[in-house]
């Protein structure tokens, strides 16, 4: 239903492909590693480069937004139509650390192309997927004869995503008026495979904690006192063992309160994907699937909440034996959350559960390290349907649906701005995010450009949010 002619889009992209790739390579040469304090200047240089390029693209306002850490880039381009939807594109311009000695075949910040693949740190995560929007909007304009996008287009490109987005919630709360929109497009995600293009419809949330257990005031003799006083290492093990019931469901009372269950249609859509469990296990470096009874592997990692023991310790860990009752023990837990769950409620449930499990004589402290919210886009949302149609035009095949098992800052945008979050990404698993020899496949990158070119016209034609 897109108003953007398909052949005109492809002709424009073909004409400008090489200059687009040269610009992208220039950006990839900037080592904008947010985790390295010595690279802070490079992260700023990356923001300045992008702001200048967005201005050249035609955005009427481009700004560098300061945070308590590293800068973000904001840009906007009004459509001129007061009834047009307003769309905010999110991505990030910082990258993971990378060095030749990590196993890269070439310098990670000297982009090179081989067999239709562009190799460089940030090629897929996330500079390539941010940058395809610049050529996409230009193709949209050229193919339709417009002088401004069919939607009110905004971009927010973060500079600290690879460092956990510590200042992102405060940034969007501070600028909520400027960021006001009807939908968010996150271009920091991927597809199932190059042969199975997909749209992600949700991400899980996250909250994690450390439980410190204290028993005797010091390590004591296990012969003189063992069996007659509580042992914090034993209680840590008991907590870990009690975390799940025999069906592998999380045994914390209240944990599942509010969970939005999968519909039968969503289960059917997951089942349509060409999932090879044996191959997935090889990727997971594991030897058998195991999880909540009644759910498939994909359902477990995408749409079910989970609890994991991330670490457990206490007492003597050196060579040989040391017959003690240790004075302390620790347990680290993480909880992946799905739509309908609230991190604060889960945290309180965990606190209550731990307190009820421990015997007298064991003191404890629980430290939670913040939380990331879950997000979910309804399958029937009109903006999601526009995205699916736009991708279908670009890829010329049926678009299927996935979710993400991990967590990210997308839900902060959903909660603060009060709008749905959609995911537009063209990266594939072999692109090697965070790994040596990260790459992006150029034909898929151009499909991202095409999708963006079609999306703005389709949204404006088919969706007029209240």
Tab-separated table of C-alpha atoms in Angstrom:
chain	number	residue	atom	x	y	z
A	1	UNK	CA	0.000	0.000	0.000
A	2	UNK	CA	3.069	2.210	-0.113
A	3	UNK	CA	2.796	5.424	-2.149
A	4	UNK	CA	6.498	5.202	-2.995
A	5	UNK	CA	7.154	3.635	-6.446
A	6	UNK	CA	9.252	0.504	-6.132
A	7	UNK	CA	11.281	0.903	-9.330
A	8	UNK	CA	12.044	4.555	-8.621
A	9	UNK	CA	13.322	3.684	-5.152
A	10	UNK	CA	15.662	1.032	-6.467
A	11	UNK	CA	16.926	3.268	-9.262
A	12	UNK	CA	17.780	6.029	-6.812
A	13	UNK	CA	19.507	3.633	-4.429
A	14	UNK	CA	21.566	2.104	-7.240
A	15	UNK	CA	22.670	5.561	-8.370
A	16	UNK	CA	23.788	6.641	-4.893
A	17	UNK	CA	24.956	3.335	-3.439
A	18	UNK	CA	28.702	3.887	-3.791
A	19	UNK	CA	28.757	7.380	-2.297
A	20	UNK	CA	26.566	6.115	0.564
A	21	UNK	CA	29.015	3.289	1.289
A	22	UNK	CA	31.984	5.643	1.154
A	23	UNK	CA	30.324	7.888	3.730
A	24	UNK	CA	29.512	4.908	5.943
A	25	UNK	CA	33.135	3.761	5.754
A	26	UNK	CA	34.291	7.206	6.854
A	27	UNK	CA	32.031	6.985	9.904
A	28	UNK	CA	33.190	3.467	10.716
A	29	UNK	CA	36.786	4.702	10.845
A	30	UNK	CA	35.947	6.695	13.980
A	31	UNK	CA	36.633	4.359	16.969
A	32	UNK	CA	33.673	5.525	19.062
A	33	UNK	CA	34.146	3.013	21.893
A	34	UNK	CA	32.007	4.290	24.756
A	35	UNK	CA	33.441	1.862	27.327
A	36	UNK	CA	36.973	3.265	26.970
A	37	UNK	CA	37.477	6.649	28.685
A	38	UNK	CA	40.399	7.329	26.359
A	39	UNK	CA	37.975	7.139	23.406
A	40	UNK	CA	35.559	9.765	24.755
A	41	UNK	CA	36.886	12.255	22.221
A	42	UNK	CA	36.226	9.775	19.424
A	43	UNK	CA	32.645	9.254	20.593
A	44	UNK	CA	32.162	13.026	20.450
A	45	UNK	CA	33.781	13.137	17.006
A	46	UNK	CA	31.356	10.412	15.873
A	47	UNK	CA	28.396	12.465	17.119
A	48	UNK	CA	29.655	15.561	15.327
A	49	UNK	CA	30.216	13.596	12.108
A	50	UNK	CA	26.678	12.203	12.196
A	51	UNK	CA	25.076	15.546	13.011
A	52	UNK	CA	26.820	17.128	10.022
A	53	UNK	CA	25.801	14.275	7.710
A	54	UNK	CA	22.163	14.423	8.844
A	55	UNK	CA	22.165	18.136	8.117
A	56	UNK	CA	23.553	17.431	4.644
A	57	UNK	CA	20.810	14.830	4.154
A	58	UNK	CA	18.182	17.515	4.660
A	59	UNK	CA	17.125	17.334	8.303
A	60	UNK	CA	16.054	20.841	9.243
A	61	UNK	CA	17.387	20.606	12.796
A	62	UNK	CA	20.388	18.612	13.993
A	63	UNK	CA	21.666	18.892	17.545
A	64	UNK	CA	24.176	17.230	19.810
A	65	UNK	CA	22.553	16.488	23.149
A	66	UNK	CA	24.859	16.365	26.144
A	67	UNK	CA	24.470	13.876	28.978
A	68	UNK	CA	26.386	13.243	32.183
A	69	UNK	CA	28.432	10.882	30.029
A	70	UNK	CA	28.763	10.811	26.253
A	71	UNK	CA	26.729	12.777	23.688
A	72	UNK	CA	23.685	11.732	21.672
A	73	UNK	CA	22.513	13.158	18.343
A	74	UNK	CA	19.013	14.472	17.688
A	75	UNK	CA	17.585	15.459	14.313
A	76	UNK	CA	14.144	16.248	12.962
A	77	UNK	CA	12.485	16.917	9.617
A	78	UNK	CA	8.809	18.027	9.686
A	79	UNK	CA	6.561	16.810	6.896
A	80	UNK	CA	4.526	19.989	6.590
A	81	UNK	CA	1.306	17.977	6.991
A	82	UNK	CA	-0.287	18.706	10.389
A	83	UNK	CA	-2.133	15.361	10.367
A	84	UNK	CA	0.892	13.229	9.469
A	85	UNK	CA	2.214	10.710	12.008
A	86	UNK	CA	5.378	11.591	13.892
A	87	UNK	CA	7.997	8.842	13.973
A	88	UNK	CA	11.172	8.703	16.061
A	89	UNK	CA	14.042	6.487	14.851
A	90	UNK	CA	16.348	5.201	17.599
A	91	UNK	CA	19.852	3.796	17.218
A	92	UNK	CA	23.331	4.311	18.653
A	93	UNK	CA	26.651	5.554	17.316
A	94	UNK	CA	28.959	4.083	19.956
A	95	UNK	CA	30.566	0.687	19.400
A	96	UNK	CA	32.078	-2.206	21.315
A	97	UNK	CA	35.831	-2.325	21.974
A	98	UNK	CA	37.854	-3.993	19.217
A	99	UNK	CA	41.529	-4.662	18.523
A	100	UNK	CA	43.383	-6.626	15.846
A	101	UNK	CA	44.768	-9.028	18.467
A	102	UNK	CA	41.212	-10.057	19.438
A	103	UNK	CA	41.134	-12.192	16.305
A	104	UNK	CA	40.284	-9.663	13.617
A	105	UNK	CA	41.644	-10.444	10.169
A	106	UNK	CA	42.283	-6.727	9.594
A	107	UNK	CA	42.207	-3.520	11.631
A	108	UNK	CA	38.631	-3.281	13.008
A	109	UNK	CA	38.511	0.456	12.301
A	110	UNK	CA	39.760	0.224	8.723
A	111	UNK	CA	36.629	-0.878	6.818
A	112	UNK	CA	37.073	-3.292	3.931
A	113	UNK	CA	34.661	-5.063	1.605
A	114	UNK	CA	34.972	-8.705	0.572
A	115	UNK	CA	32.401	-10.855	-1.262
A	116	UNK	CA	29.628	-8.334	-0.739
A	117	UNK	CA	30.294	-7.950	2.981
A	118	UNK	CA	31.537	-4.810	4.722
A	119	UNK	CA	33.790	-5.610	7.678
A	120	UNK	CA	34.381	-3.110	10.501
A	121	UNK	CA	33.420	-2.581	14.117
A	122	UNK	CA	29.961	-1.003	14.026
A	123	UNK	CA	29.153	-2.140	10.484
A	124	UNK	CA	25.999	-3.880	11.740
A	125	UNK	CA	25.853	-2.781	15.396
A	126	UNK	CA	24.798	-0.090	14.901
A	127	UNK	CA	26.247	2.473	12.502
A	128	UNK	CA	25.225	0.627	9.349
A	129	UNK	CA	21.636	0.261	10.526
A	130	UNK	CA	21.443	3.895	11.617
A	131	UNK	CA	22.975	5.183	8.427
A	132	UNK	CA	20.648	3.365	6.016
A	133	UNK	CA	17.941	5.802	7.087
A	134	UNK	CA	19.818	8.685	5.434
A	135	UNK	CA	19.706	7.097	1.977
A	136	UNK	CA	16.238	5.707	2.684
A	137	UNK	CA	14.651	9.102	3.271
A	138	UNK	CA	16.396	10.567	0.230
A	139	UNK	CA	15.104	7.704	-1.922
A	140	UNK	CA	11.624	8.290	-0.487
A	141	UNK	CA	11.764	11.950	-1.508
A	142	UNK	CA	13.213	11.309	-4.967
A	143	UNK	CA	10.664	8.611	-5.799
A	144	UNK	CA	7.645	10.620	-4.644
A	145	UNK	CA	8.723	14.117	-5.685
A	146	UNK	CA	8.279	15.368	-2.129
A	147	UNK	CA	10.495	18.018	-0.574
A	148	UNK	CA	9.914	16.696	2.973
A	149	UNK	CA	9.130	13.230	4.328
A	150	UNK	CA	5.547	12.008	4.359
A	151	UNK	CA	5.843	11.714	8.160
A	152	UNK	CA	7.312	14.052	10.730
A	153	UNK	CA	10.671	12.315	11.067
A	154	UNK	CA	12.890	12.464	14.161
A	155	UNK	CA	16.118	10.642	15.012
A	156	UNK	CA	17.695	10.008	18.406
A	157	UNK	CA	21.091	8.322	18.142
A	158	UNK	CA	22.570	7.431	21.518
A	159	UNK	CA	26.268	7.472	22.441
A	160	UNK	CA	26.317	5.048	25.387
A	161	UNK	CA	24.245	2.011	24.404
A	162	UNK	CA	27.258	-0.305	24.430
A	163	UNK	CA	27.970	0.846	27.994
A	164	UNK	CA	24.494	0.029	29.285
A	165	UNK	CA	22.772	3.361	28.477
A	166	UNK	CA	23.396	4.762	31.985
A	167	UNK	CA	22.209	8.258	31.096
A	168	UNK	CA	19.563	7.406	28.533
A	169	UNK	CA	16.432	7.427	30.746
A	170	UNK	CA	17.353	10.862	32.094
A	171	UNK	CA	18.042	12.113	28.559
A	172	UNK	CA	14.651	11.142	27.183
A	173	UNK	CA	12.834	12.405	30.251
A	174	UNK	CA	14.615	15.753	29.924
A	175	UNK	CA	13.745	16.053	26.219
A	176	UNK	CA	10.364	14.303	26.251
A	177	UNK	CA	8.641	17.282	24.608
A	178	UNK	CA	11.102	17.345	21.709
A	179	UNK	CA	10.893	13.572	21.328
A	180	UNK	CA	7.072	13.434	21.341
A	181	UNK	CA	5.917	11.062	18.609
A	182	UNK	CA	3.321	8.484	17.622
A	183	UNK	CA	5.706	5.550	17.227
A	184	UNK	CA	9.360	4.656	17.720
A	185	UNK	CA	11.358	2.702	15.138
A	186	UNK	CA	14.350	0.914	16.688
A	187	UNK	CA	17.049	0.131	14.129
A	188	UNK	CA	19.329	-1.795	16.455
A	189	UNK	CA	18.156	-5.324	15.864
A	190	UNK	CA	18.294	-8.137	13.356
A	191	UNK	CA	16.418	-10.735	11.331
A	192	UNK	CA	16.108	-14.486	11.597
A	193	UNK	CA	18.282	-15.043	8.510
A	194	UNK	CA	18.960	-13.628	5.074
A	195	UNK	CA	16.444	-16.110	3.597
A	196	UNK	CA	13.822	-15.498	6.296
A	197	UNK	CA	13.306	-11.761	6.821
A	198	UNK	CA	11.533	-10.995	10.055
A	199	UNK	CA	10.237	-8.199	12.234
A	200	UNK	CA	10.849	-8.314	15.964
A	201	UNK	CA	7.758	-7.509	18.018
A	202	UNK	CA	9.131	-7.449	21.556
A	203	UNK	CA	12.058	-7.534	23.927
A	204	UNK	CA	12.257	-8.886	27.437
A	205	UNK	CA	13.068	-6.723	30.429
A	206	UNK	CA	15.714	-7.416	33.029
A	207	UNK	CA	16.387	-7.001	36.714
A	208	UNK	CA	19.312	-8.610	38.530
A	209	UNK	CA	20.648	-8.712	42.037
A	210	UNK	CA	23.228	-9.987	44.498
A	211	UNK	CA	22.201	-11.677	47.728
A	212	UNK	CA	24.827	-11.552	50.481
A	213	UNK	CA	24.355	-14.049	53.311
A	214	UNK	CA	26.008	-13.751	56.740
A	215	UNK	CA	26.203	-16.519	59.360
A	216	UNK	CA	28.932	-16.801	62.043
A	217	UNK	CA	30.931	-13.657	62.686
A	218	UNK	CA	33.977	-15.499	61.343
A	219	UNK	CA	34.821	-18.845	59.724
A	220	UNK	CA	34.515	-21.530	62.390
A	221	UNK	CA	35.570	-25.183	62.872
A	222	UNK	CA	33.167	-27.568	61.138
A	223	UNK	CA	33.847	-30.316	63.654
A	224	UNK	CA	33.274	-28.244	66.766
A	225	UNK	CA	30.324	-26.251	65.431
A	226	UNK	CA	29.119	-27.768	62.141
A	227	UNK	CA	25.613	-29.194	62.168
A	228	UNK	CA	24.631	-26.994	65.089
A	229	UNK	CA	24.708	-23.486	63.513
A	230	UNK	CA	23.379	-22.219	60.166
A	231	UNK	CA	25.809	-22.328	57.252
A	232	UNK	CA	25.454	-19.411	54.777
A	233	UNK	CA	26.953	-21.432	51.893
A	234	UNK	CA	24.373	-24.163	52.457
A	235	UNK	CA	21.594	-21.557	52.519
A	236	UNK	CA	22.865	-20.026	49.275
A	237	UNK	CA	22.645	-23.478	47.696
A	238	UNK	CA	19.154	-23.967	49.128
A	239	UNK	CA	18.011	-20.638	47.653
A	240	UNK	CA	19.400	-21.570	44.256
A	241	UNK	CA	17.698	-24.958	44.383
A	242	UNK	CA	14.376	-23.452	45.486
A	243	UNK	CA	14.293	-20.894	42.658
A	244	UNK	CA	12.382	-23.265	40.338
A	245	UNK	CA	9.763	-25.922	40.869
A	246	UNK	CA	9.766	-29.384	39.284
A	247	UNK	CA	8.253	-27.947	36.064
A	248	UNK	CA	11.104	-25.401	35.864
A	249	UNK	CA	8.723	-22.554	36.617
A	250	UNK	CA	10.022	-19.758	38.801
A	251	UNK	CA	8.892	-20.551	42.351
A	252	UNK	CA	8.922	-16.975	43.694
A	253	UNK	CA	5.322	-16.190	44.758
A	254	UNK	CA	3.833	-13.396	42.648
A	255	UNK	CA	6.534	-13.646	39.973
A	256	UNK	CA	4.049	-14.314	37.156
A	257	UNK	CA	1.553	-11.642	38.211
A	258	UNK	CA	0.454	-9.649	35.163
A	259	UNK	CA	2.302	-11.744	32.561
A	260	UNK	CA	0.740	-11.327	29.100
A	261	UNK	CA	0.491	-14.871	27.793
A	262	UNK	CA	1.198	-15.856	24.209
A	263	UNK	CA	-1.855	-16.128	21.996
A	264	UNK	CA	-2.395	-19.183	19.839
A	265	UNK	CA	-1.723	-17.009	16.775
A	266	UNK	CA	1.645	-15.963	18.185
A	267	UNK	CA	2.517	-19.575	18.904
A	268	UNK	CA	1.648	-20.450	15.310
A	269	UNK	CA	3.846	-17.629	13.988
A	270	UNK	CA	6.802	-18.784	16.075
A	271	UNK	CA	6.266	-22.321	14.777
A	272	UNK	CA	6.470	-21.088	11.163
A	273	UNK	CA	10.142	-20.183	11.593
A	274	UNK	CA	12.713	-22.689	10.298
A	275	UNK	CA	14.081	-23.441	13.750
A	276	UNK	CA	16.744	-26.146	13.991
A	277	UNK	CA	17.100	-27.008	17.664
A	278	UNK	CA	20.287	-29.019	17.145
A	279	UNK	CA	21.926	-26.059	15.419
A	280	UNK	CA	20.669	-23.731	18.134
A	281	UNK	CA	22.234	-25.958	20.791
A	282	UNK	CA	25.566	-25.809	18.958
A	283	UNK	CA	25.322	-22.007	18.964
A	284	UNK	CA	24.528	-22.160	22.688
A	285	UNK	CA	27.508	-24.481	23.301
A	286	UNK	CA	25.062	-26.700	25.177
A	287	UNK	CA	24.033	-30.339	24.982
A	288	UNK	CA	20.289	-30.497	25.663
A	289	UNK	CA	17.349	-28.086	25.888
A	290	UNK	CA	15.769	-27.546	29.309
A	291	UNK	CA	13.233	-25.071	30.580
A	292	UNK	CA	9.674	-24.357	31.601
A	293	UNK	CA	7.339	-27.262	30.901
A	294	UNK	CA	4.712	-26.611	28.230
A	295	UNK	CA	6.767	-24.093	26.256
A	296	UNK	CA	8.955	-24.555	23.186
A	297	UNK	CA	12.548	-23.378	23.113
A	298	UNK	CA	11.679	-20.228	21.143
A	299	UNK	CA	8.811	-19.466	23.504
A	300	UNK	CA	11.122	-19.886	26.489
A	301	UNK	CA	13.746	-17.440	25.219
A	302	UNK	CA	11.408	-14.881	23.686
A	303	UNK	CA	8.109	-14.798	25.515
A	304	UNK	CA	8.453	-16.394	28.941
A	305	UNK	CA	9.927	-14.786	32.068
A	306	UNK	CA	12.934	-16.538	33.549
A	307	UNK	CA	15.214	-16.653	36.569
A	308	UNK	CA	18.865	-17.642	36.335
A	309	UNK	CA	21.616	-18.233	38.863
A	310	UNK	CA	24.500	-16.167	37.481
A	311	UNK	CA	26.952	-16.980	40.238
A	312	UNK	CA	27.193	-18.649	43.619
A	313	UNK	CA	30.037	-18.674	46.077
A	314	UNK	CA	31.208	-18.699	49.655
A	315	UNK	CA	33.684	-20.405	51.912
A	316	UNK	CA	37.029	-21.924	51.060
A	317	UNK	CA	37.911	-22.180	47.350
A	318	UNK	CA	41.644	-22.985	47.538
A	319	UNK	CA	43.478	-26.275	46.965
A	320	UNK	CA	42.800	-29.198	49.279
A	321	UNK	CA	40.322	-29.107	52.130
A	322	UNK	CA	39.578	-26.596	54.847
A	323	UNK	CA	37.006	-27.868	57.308
A	324	UNK	CA	35.055	-24.752	58.193
A	325	UNK	CA	31.590	-23.317	58.399
A	326	UNK	CA	32.107	-20.150	56.321
A	327	UNK	CA	30.940	-16.815	57.628
A	328	UNK	CA	29.557	-15.499	54.321
A	329	UNK	CA	28.169	-16.601	50.974
A	330	UNK	CA	26.849	-14.846	47.868
A	331	UNK	CA	24.270	-15.535	45.204
A	332	UNK	CA	23.809	-13.564	41.979
A	333	UNK	CA	20.437	-13.840	40.221
A	334	UNK	CA	18.954	-12.339	37.064
A	335	UNK	CA	15.313	-12.218	36.021
A	336	UNK	CA	14.160	-11.697	32.427
A	337	UNK	CA	10.744	-10.079	32.343
A	338	UNK	CA	7.989	-10.062	29.736
A	339	UNK	CA	5.166	-7.678	28.936
A	340	UNK	CA	2.840	-7.194	31.880
A	341	UNK	CA	5.527	-7.620	34.522
A	342	UNK	CA	6.906	-4.690	36.498
A	343	UNK	CA	10.455	-4.740	37.773
A	344	UNK	CA	9.638	-3.063	41.094
A	345	UNK	CA	6.978	-5.676	41.862
A	346	UNK	CA	9.310	-8.523	40.909
A	347	UNK	CA	12.059	-7.084	43.102
A	348	UNK	CA	9.720	-6.920	46.081
A	349	UNK	CA	8.550	-10.485	45.444
A	350	UNK	CA	12.161	-11.655	45.436
A	351	UNK	CA	12.906	-9.789	48.674
A	352	UNK	CA	9.888	-11.352	50.370
A	353	UNK	CA	10.751	-14.814	49.060
A	354	UNK	CA	14.364	-14.675	50.232
A	355	UNK	CA	13.342	-13.494	53.695
A	356	UNK	CA	10.843	-16.358	53.994
A	357	UNK	CA	13.381	-18.975	52.868
A	358	UNK	CA	16.202	-18.173	55.277
A	359	UNK	CA	16.448	-19.634	58.801
A	360	UNK	CA	17.166	-17.666	61.992
A	361	UNK	CA	20.853	-16.887	62.385
A	362	UNK	CA	21.356	-15.964	58.723
A	363	UNK	CA	21.382	-12.248	58.032
A	364	UNK	CA	21.118	-11.086	54.425
A	365	UNK	CA	21.325	-8.082	52.154
A	366	UNK	CA	19.910	-7.837	48.613
A	367	UNK	CA	21.262	-5.337	46.110
A	368	UNK	CA	19.388	-4.782	42.831
A	369	UNK	CA	21.236	-3.046	39.988
A	370	UNK	CA	18.385	-1.202	38.338
A	371	UNK	CA	16.052	-2.624	35.716
A	372	UNK	CA	15.202	-2.653	32.028
A	373	UNK	CA	11.525	-2.762	31.128
A	374	UNK	CA	9.993	-5.276	28.699
A	375	UNK	CA	8.198	-4.067	25.591
A	376	UNK	CA	5.750	-5.665	23.172
A	377	UNK	CA	4.076	-4.436	19.979
A	378	UNK	CA	0.606	-5.892	19.274
A	379	UNK	CA	0.530	-7.804	15.995
A	380	UNK	CA	-2.505	-5.846	14.779
A	381	UNK	CA	-1.034	-2.399	15.377
A	382	UNK	CA	-1.368	-0.345	12.149
A	383	UNK	CA	2.195	0.970	12.358
A	384	UNK	CA	3.526	-2.589	12.596
A	385	UNK	CA	1.463	-3.541	9.561
A	386	UNK	CA	3.029	-0.635	7.644
A	387	UNK	CA	6.479	-1.861	8.591
A	388	UNK	CA	5.664	-5.396	7.449
A	389	UNK	CA	4.363	-4.133	4.105
A	390	UNK	CA	7.432	-1.950	3.577
A	391	UNK	CA	9.780	-4.861	4.320
A	392	UNK	CA	7.711	-7.102	2.059
A	393	UNK	CA	8.206	-4.696	-0.844
A	394	UNK	CA	11.937	-4.557	-0.231
A	395	UNK	CA	12.495	-8.299	0.251
A	396	UNK	CA	9.757	-9.472	-2.130
A	397	UNK	CA	8.642	-12.262	0.177
A	398	UNK	CA	6.544	-12.921	3.256
A	399	UNK	CA	7.771	-11.249	6.433
A	400	UNK	CA	7.619	-13.337	9.581
A	401	UNK	CA	7.772	-12.422	13.274
A	402	UNK	CA	10.240	-12.926	16.101
A	403	UNK	CA	10.930	-11.513	19.532
A	404	UNK	CA	14.236	-10.826	21.281
A	405	UNK	CA	15.252	-12.709	24.406
A	406	UNK	CA	17.642	-9.987	25.487
A	407	UNK	CA	16.969	-6.523	26.819
A	408	UNK	CA	17.665	-2.956	25.723
A	409	UNK	CA	16.677	0.691	26.115
A	410	UNK	CA	13.696	0.484	23.750
A	411	UNK	CA	11.235	0.079	26.603
A	412	UNK	CA	12.427	3.331	28.181
A	413	UNK	CA	11.256	5.099	25.022
A	414	UNK	CA	7.950	3.230	25.158
A	415	UNK	CA	7.324	4.121	28.783
A	416	UNK	CA	8.479	7.746	28.781
A	417	UNK	CA	6.917	8.683	25.438
A	418	UNK	CA	3.843	6.455	25.808
A	419	UNK	CA	3.959	5.091	22.254
A	420	UNK	CA	4.521	1.698	20.602
A	421	UNK	CA	8.040	0.571	19.725
A	422	UNK	CA	8.685	-1.139	16.376
A	423	UNK	CA	11.876	-2.878	15.300
A	424	UNK	CA	13.428	-2.436	11.854
A	425	UNK	CA	16.716	-4.269	11.447
A	426	UNK	CA	18.420	-6.135	8.621
A	427	UNK	CA	21.354	-7.706	10.444
A	428	UNK	CA	21.720	-11.510	10.484
A	429	UNK	CA	23.246	-13.734	13.191
A	430	UNK	CA	26.457	-14.285	11.237
A	431	UNK	CA	27.226	-10.545	11.368
A	432	UNK	CA	29.070	-11.141	14.619
A	433	UNK	CA	27.917	-8.349	16.878
A	434	UNK	CA	30.482	-7.705	19.644
A	435	UNK	CA	32.763	-10.337	18.069
A	436	UNK	CA	35.888	-10.185	15.907
A	437	UNK	CA	35.282	-9.564	12.194
A	438	UNK	CA	31.893	-7.910	12.595
A	439	UNK	CA	30.314	-7.315	9.195
A	440	UNK	CA	27.157	-6.298	7.403
A	441	UNK	CA	25.929	-7.851	4.164
A	442	UNK	CA	25.615	-5.091	1.601
A	443	UNK	CA	22.592	-6.480	-0.222
A	444	UNK	CA	20.703	-6.664	3.072
A	445	UNK	CA	21.850	-3.160	3.987
A	446	UNK	CA	20.285	-1.938	0.740
A	447	UNK	CA	17.090	-3.803	1.669
A	448	UNK	CA	17.074	-1.731	4.840
A	449	UNK	CA	17.370	1.401	2.724
A	450	UNK	CA	14.448	0.235	0.559
A	451	UNK	CA	12.312	-0.573	3.585
A	452	UNK	CA	12.861	2.888	5.054
A	453	UNK	CA	12.055	4.475	1.680
A	454	UNK	CA	8.697	2.672	1.522
A	455	UNK	CA	7.815	2.942	5.200
A	456	UNK	CA	7.253	6.673	5.511
A	457	UNK	CA	4.740	6.828	2.663
A	458	UNK	CA	2.851	3.779	3.872
A	459	UNK	CA	2.577	5.126	7.418
A	460	UNK	CA	1.295	8.483	6.198
A	461	UNK	CA	-1.234	6.869	3.871
A	462	UNK	CA	-2.652	4.232	6.214
A	463	UNK	CA	-2.291	5.575	9.765
A	464	UNK	CA	-3.644	8.720	11.319
A	465	UNK	CA	-3.128	8.281	15.079
A	466	UNK	CA	-5.502	10.087	17.379
